[in-house]
Backbone as JSON Lines, residues from 0, in Angstrom:
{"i":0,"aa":"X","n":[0.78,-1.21,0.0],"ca":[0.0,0.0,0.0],"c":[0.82,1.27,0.0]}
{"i":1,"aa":"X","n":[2.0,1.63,0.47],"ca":[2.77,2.43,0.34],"c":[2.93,2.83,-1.15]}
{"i":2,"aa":"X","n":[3.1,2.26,-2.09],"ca":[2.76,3.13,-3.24],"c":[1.38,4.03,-3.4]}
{"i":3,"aa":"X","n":[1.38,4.84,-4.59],"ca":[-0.19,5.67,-4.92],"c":[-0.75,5.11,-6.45]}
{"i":4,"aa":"X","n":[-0.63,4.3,-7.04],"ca":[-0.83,3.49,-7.91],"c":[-3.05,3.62,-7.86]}
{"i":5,"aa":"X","n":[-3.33,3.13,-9.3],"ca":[-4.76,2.56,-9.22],"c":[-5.13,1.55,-8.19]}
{"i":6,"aa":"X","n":[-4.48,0.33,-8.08],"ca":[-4.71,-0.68,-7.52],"c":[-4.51,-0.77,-6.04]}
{"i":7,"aa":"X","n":[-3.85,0.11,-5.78],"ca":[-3.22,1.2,-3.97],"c":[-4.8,1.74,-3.98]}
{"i":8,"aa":"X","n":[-5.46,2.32,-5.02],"ca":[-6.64,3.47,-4.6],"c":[-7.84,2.48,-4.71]}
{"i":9,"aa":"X","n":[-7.81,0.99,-4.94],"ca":[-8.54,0.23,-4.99],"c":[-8.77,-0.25,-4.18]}
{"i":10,"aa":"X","n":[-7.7,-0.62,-3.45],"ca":[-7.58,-1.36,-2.1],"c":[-8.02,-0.42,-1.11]}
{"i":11,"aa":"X","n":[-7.35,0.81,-1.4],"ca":[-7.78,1.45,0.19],"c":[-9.65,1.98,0.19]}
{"i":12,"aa":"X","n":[-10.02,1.99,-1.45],"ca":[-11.41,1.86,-1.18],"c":[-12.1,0.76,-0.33]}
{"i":13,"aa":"X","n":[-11.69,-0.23,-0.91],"ca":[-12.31,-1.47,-0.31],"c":[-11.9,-1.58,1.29]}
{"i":14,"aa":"X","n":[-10.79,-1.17,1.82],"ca":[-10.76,-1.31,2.82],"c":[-11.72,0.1,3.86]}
{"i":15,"aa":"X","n":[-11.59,0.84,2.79],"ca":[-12.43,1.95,3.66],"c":[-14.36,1.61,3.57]}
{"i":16,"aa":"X","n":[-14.46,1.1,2.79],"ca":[-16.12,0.22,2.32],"c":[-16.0,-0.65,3.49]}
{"i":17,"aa":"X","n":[-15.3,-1.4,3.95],"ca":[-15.69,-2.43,4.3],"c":[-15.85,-1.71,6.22]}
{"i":18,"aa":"X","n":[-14.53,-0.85,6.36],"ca":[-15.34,-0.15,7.44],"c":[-16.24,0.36,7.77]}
{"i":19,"aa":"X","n":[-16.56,1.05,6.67],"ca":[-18.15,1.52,6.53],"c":[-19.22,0.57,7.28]}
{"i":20,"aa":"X","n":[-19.07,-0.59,6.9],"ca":[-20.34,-1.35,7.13],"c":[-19.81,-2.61,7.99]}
{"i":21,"aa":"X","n":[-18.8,-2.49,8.5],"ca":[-18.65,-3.59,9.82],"c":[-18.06,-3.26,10.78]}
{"i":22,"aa":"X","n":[-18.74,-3.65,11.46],"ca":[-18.26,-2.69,12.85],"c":[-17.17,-3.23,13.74]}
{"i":23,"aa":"X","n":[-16.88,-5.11,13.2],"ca":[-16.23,-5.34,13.78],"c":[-14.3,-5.17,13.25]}
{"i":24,"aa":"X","n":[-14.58,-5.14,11.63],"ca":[-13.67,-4.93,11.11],"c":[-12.62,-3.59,11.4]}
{"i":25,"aa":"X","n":[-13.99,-2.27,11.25],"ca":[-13.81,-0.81,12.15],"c":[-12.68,-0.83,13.36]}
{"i":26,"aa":"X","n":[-13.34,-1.73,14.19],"ca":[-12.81,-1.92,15.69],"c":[-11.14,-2.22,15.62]}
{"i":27,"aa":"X","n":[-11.31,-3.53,14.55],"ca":[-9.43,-3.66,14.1],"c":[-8.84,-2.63,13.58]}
{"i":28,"aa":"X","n":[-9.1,-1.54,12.94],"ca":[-8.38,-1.06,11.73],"c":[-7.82,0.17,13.16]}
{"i":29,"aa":"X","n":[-8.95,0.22,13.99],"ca":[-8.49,1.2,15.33],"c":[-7.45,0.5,16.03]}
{"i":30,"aa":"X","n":[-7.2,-0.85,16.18],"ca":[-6.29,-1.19,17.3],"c":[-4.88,-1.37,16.5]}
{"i":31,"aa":"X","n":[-5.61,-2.63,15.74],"ca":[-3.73,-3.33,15.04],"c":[-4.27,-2.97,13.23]}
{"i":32,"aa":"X","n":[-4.05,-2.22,12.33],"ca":[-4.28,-1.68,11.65],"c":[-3.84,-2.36,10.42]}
{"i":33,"aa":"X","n":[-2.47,-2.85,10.78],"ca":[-1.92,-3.69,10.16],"c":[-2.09,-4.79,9.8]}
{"i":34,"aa":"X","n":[-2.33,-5.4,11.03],"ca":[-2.92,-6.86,10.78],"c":[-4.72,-7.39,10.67]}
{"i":35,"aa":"X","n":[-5.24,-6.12,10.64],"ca":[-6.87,-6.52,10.52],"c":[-7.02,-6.4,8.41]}
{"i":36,"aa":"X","n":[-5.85,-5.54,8.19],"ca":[-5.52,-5.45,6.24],"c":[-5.01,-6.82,5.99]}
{"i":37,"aa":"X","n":[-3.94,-7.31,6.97],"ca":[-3.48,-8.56,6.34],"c":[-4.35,-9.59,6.16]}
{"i":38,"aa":"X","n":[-5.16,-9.71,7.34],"ca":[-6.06,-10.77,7.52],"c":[-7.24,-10.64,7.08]}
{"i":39,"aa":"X","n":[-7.34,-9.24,6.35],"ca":[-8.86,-9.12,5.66],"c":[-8.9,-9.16,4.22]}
{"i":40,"aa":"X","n":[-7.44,-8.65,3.85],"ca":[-7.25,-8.57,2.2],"c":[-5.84,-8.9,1.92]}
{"i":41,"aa":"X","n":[-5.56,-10.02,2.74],"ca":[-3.92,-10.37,2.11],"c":[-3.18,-9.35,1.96]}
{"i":42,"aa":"X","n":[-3.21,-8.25,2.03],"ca":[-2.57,-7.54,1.83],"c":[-1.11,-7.44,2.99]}
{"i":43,"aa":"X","n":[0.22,-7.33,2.72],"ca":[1.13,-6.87,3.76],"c":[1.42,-5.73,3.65]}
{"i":44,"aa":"X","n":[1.52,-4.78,4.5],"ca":[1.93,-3.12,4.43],"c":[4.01,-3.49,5.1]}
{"i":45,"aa":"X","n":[5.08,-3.19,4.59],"ca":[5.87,-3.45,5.34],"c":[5.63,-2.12,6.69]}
{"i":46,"aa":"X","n":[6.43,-2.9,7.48],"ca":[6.74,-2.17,8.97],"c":[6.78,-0.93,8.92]}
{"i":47,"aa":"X","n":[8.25,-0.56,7.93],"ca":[8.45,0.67,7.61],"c":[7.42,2.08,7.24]}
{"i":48,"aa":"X","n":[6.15,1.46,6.84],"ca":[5.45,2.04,6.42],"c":[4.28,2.31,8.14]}
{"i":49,"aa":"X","n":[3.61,3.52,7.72],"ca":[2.82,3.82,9.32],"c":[1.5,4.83,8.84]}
{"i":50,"aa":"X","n":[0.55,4.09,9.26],"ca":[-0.87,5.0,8.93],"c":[-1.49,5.07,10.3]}
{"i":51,"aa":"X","n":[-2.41,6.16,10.31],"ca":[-3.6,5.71,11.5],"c":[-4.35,6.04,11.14]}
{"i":52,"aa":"X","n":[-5.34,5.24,11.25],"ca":[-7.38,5.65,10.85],"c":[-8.01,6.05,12.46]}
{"i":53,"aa":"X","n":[-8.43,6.92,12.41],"ca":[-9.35,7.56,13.5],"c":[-10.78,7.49,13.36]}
{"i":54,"aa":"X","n":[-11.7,8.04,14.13],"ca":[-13.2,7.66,13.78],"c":[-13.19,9.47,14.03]}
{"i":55,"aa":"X","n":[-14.1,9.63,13.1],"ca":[-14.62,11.11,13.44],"c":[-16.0,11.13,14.76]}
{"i":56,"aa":"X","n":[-15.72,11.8,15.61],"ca":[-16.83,11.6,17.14],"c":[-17.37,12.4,16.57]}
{"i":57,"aa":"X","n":[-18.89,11.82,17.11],"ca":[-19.98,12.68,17.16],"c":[-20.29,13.89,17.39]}
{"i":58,"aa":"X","n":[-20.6,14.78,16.48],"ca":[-20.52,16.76,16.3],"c":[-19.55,17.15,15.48]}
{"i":59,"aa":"X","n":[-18.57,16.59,15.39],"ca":[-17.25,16.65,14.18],"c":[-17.53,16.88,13.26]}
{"i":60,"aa":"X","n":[-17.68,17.98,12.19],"ca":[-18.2,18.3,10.71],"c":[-16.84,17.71,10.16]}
{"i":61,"aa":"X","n":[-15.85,18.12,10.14],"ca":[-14.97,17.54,9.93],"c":[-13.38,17.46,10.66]}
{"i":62,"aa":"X","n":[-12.63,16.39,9.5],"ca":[-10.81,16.08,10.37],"c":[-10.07,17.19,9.54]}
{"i":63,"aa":"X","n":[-9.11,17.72,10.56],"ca":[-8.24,18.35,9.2],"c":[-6.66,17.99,9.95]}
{"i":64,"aa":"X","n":[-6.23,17.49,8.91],"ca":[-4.66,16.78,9.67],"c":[-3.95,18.07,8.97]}
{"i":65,"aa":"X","n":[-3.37,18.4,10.5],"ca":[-2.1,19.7,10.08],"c":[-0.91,19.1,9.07]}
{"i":66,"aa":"X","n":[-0.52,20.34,8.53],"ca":[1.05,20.12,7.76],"c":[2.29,19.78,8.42]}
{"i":67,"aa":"X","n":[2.43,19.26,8.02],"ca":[4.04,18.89,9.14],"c":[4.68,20.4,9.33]}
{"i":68,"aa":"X","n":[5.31,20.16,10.53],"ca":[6.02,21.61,11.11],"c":[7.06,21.97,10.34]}
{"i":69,"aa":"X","n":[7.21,23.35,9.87],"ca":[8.29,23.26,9.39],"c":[9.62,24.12,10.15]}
{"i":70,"aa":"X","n":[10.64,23.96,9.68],"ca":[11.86,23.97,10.65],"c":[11.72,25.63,10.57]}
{"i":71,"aa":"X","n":[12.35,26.33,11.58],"ca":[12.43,28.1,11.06],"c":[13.35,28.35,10.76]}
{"i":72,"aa":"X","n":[14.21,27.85,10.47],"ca":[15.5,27.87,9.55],"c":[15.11,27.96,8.33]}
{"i":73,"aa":"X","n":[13.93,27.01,7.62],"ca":[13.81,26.72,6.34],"c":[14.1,25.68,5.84]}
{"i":74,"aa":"X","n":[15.27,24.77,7.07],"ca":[15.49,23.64,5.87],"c":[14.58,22.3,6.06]}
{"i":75,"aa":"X","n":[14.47,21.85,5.58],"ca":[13.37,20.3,5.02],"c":[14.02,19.12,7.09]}
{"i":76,"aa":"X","n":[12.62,19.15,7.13],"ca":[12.8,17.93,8.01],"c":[12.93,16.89,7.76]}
{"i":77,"aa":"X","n":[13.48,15.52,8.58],"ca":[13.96,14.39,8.19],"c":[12.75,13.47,7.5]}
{"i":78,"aa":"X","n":[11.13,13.72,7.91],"ca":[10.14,13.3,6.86],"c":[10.38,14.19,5.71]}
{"i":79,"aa":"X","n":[10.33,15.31,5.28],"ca":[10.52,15.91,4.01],"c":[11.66,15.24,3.03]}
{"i":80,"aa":"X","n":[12.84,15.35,4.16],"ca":[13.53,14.74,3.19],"c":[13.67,13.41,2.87]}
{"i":81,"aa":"X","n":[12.67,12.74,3.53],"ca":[12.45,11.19,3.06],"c":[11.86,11.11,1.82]}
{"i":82,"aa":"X","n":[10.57,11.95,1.98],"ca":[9.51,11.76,1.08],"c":[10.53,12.16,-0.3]}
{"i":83,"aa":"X","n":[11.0,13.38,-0.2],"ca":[11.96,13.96,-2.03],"c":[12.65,13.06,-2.11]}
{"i":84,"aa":"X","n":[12.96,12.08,-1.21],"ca":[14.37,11.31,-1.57],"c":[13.68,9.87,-2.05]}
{"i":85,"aa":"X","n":[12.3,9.91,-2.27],"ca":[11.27,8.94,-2.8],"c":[11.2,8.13,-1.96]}
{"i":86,"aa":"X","n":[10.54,8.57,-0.67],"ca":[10.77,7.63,0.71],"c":[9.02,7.5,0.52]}
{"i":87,"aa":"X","n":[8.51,7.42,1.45],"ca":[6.48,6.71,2.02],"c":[5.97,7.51,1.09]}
{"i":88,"aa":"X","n":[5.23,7.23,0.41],"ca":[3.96,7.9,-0.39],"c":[3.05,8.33,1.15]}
{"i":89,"aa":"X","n":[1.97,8.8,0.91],"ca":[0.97,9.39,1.91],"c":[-0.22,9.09,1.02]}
{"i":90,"aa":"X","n":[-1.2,8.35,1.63],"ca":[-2.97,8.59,1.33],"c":[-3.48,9.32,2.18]}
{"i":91,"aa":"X","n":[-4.41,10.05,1.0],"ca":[-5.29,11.11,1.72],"c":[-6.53,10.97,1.56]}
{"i":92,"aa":"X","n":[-7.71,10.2,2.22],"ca":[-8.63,9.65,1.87],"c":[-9.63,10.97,2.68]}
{"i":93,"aa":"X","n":[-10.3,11.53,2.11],"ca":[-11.57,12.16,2.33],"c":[-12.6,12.35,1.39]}
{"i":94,"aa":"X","n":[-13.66,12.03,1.68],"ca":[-15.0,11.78,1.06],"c":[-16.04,13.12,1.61]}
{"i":95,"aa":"X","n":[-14.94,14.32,2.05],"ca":[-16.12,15.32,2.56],"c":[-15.91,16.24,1.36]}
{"i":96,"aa":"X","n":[-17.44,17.07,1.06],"ca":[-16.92,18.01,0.01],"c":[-17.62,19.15,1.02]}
{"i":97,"aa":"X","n":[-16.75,20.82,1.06],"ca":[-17.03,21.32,1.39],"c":[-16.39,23.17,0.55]}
């Protein structure tokens, strides 16, 4: 899943569908995240790689995940310079239109 590929945006549909409508599946993707994907869609994410799914609580119109901090120097933090150096892709899954 660490790539951003069609078949990356396929999977993480299906895995986001399937939370949708099971509550018990939901419950995994909150604890071990990793292993409720392996065991639900074969899928392996390596280690290296790190997501978290949250639940939006009740009254929440919406999530907004801040930008990573940036240094006041200016120069690129050690995620920045992972990512240019073609390190973790990032999914950004939102279904709100506003």
């Amino acid at each position: 899943m660490p790539a951003s590929g069609p078949a990356d945006r396929k999977s993480l549909d299906a895995i986001l569908e399937r939370a949708a409508a099971d509550p018990a599946f939901r419950q995994e993707l909150l604890g071990d995240w990793r292993g409720a994907i392996q065991r639900s869609f074969n899928i392996i994410i390596p280690t290296s790689f790190t997501m978290r799914f949250i639940e939006r609580a009740p009254g929440v119109d919406a999530l907004i995940v801040l930008p990573d901090l940036q240094a006041a120097d200016g120069e690129l933090s050690a995620h920045e310079l992972e990512n240019v150096a073609g390190g973790g892709g990032e999914f950004v899954a939102d279904s709100t239109r506003w």
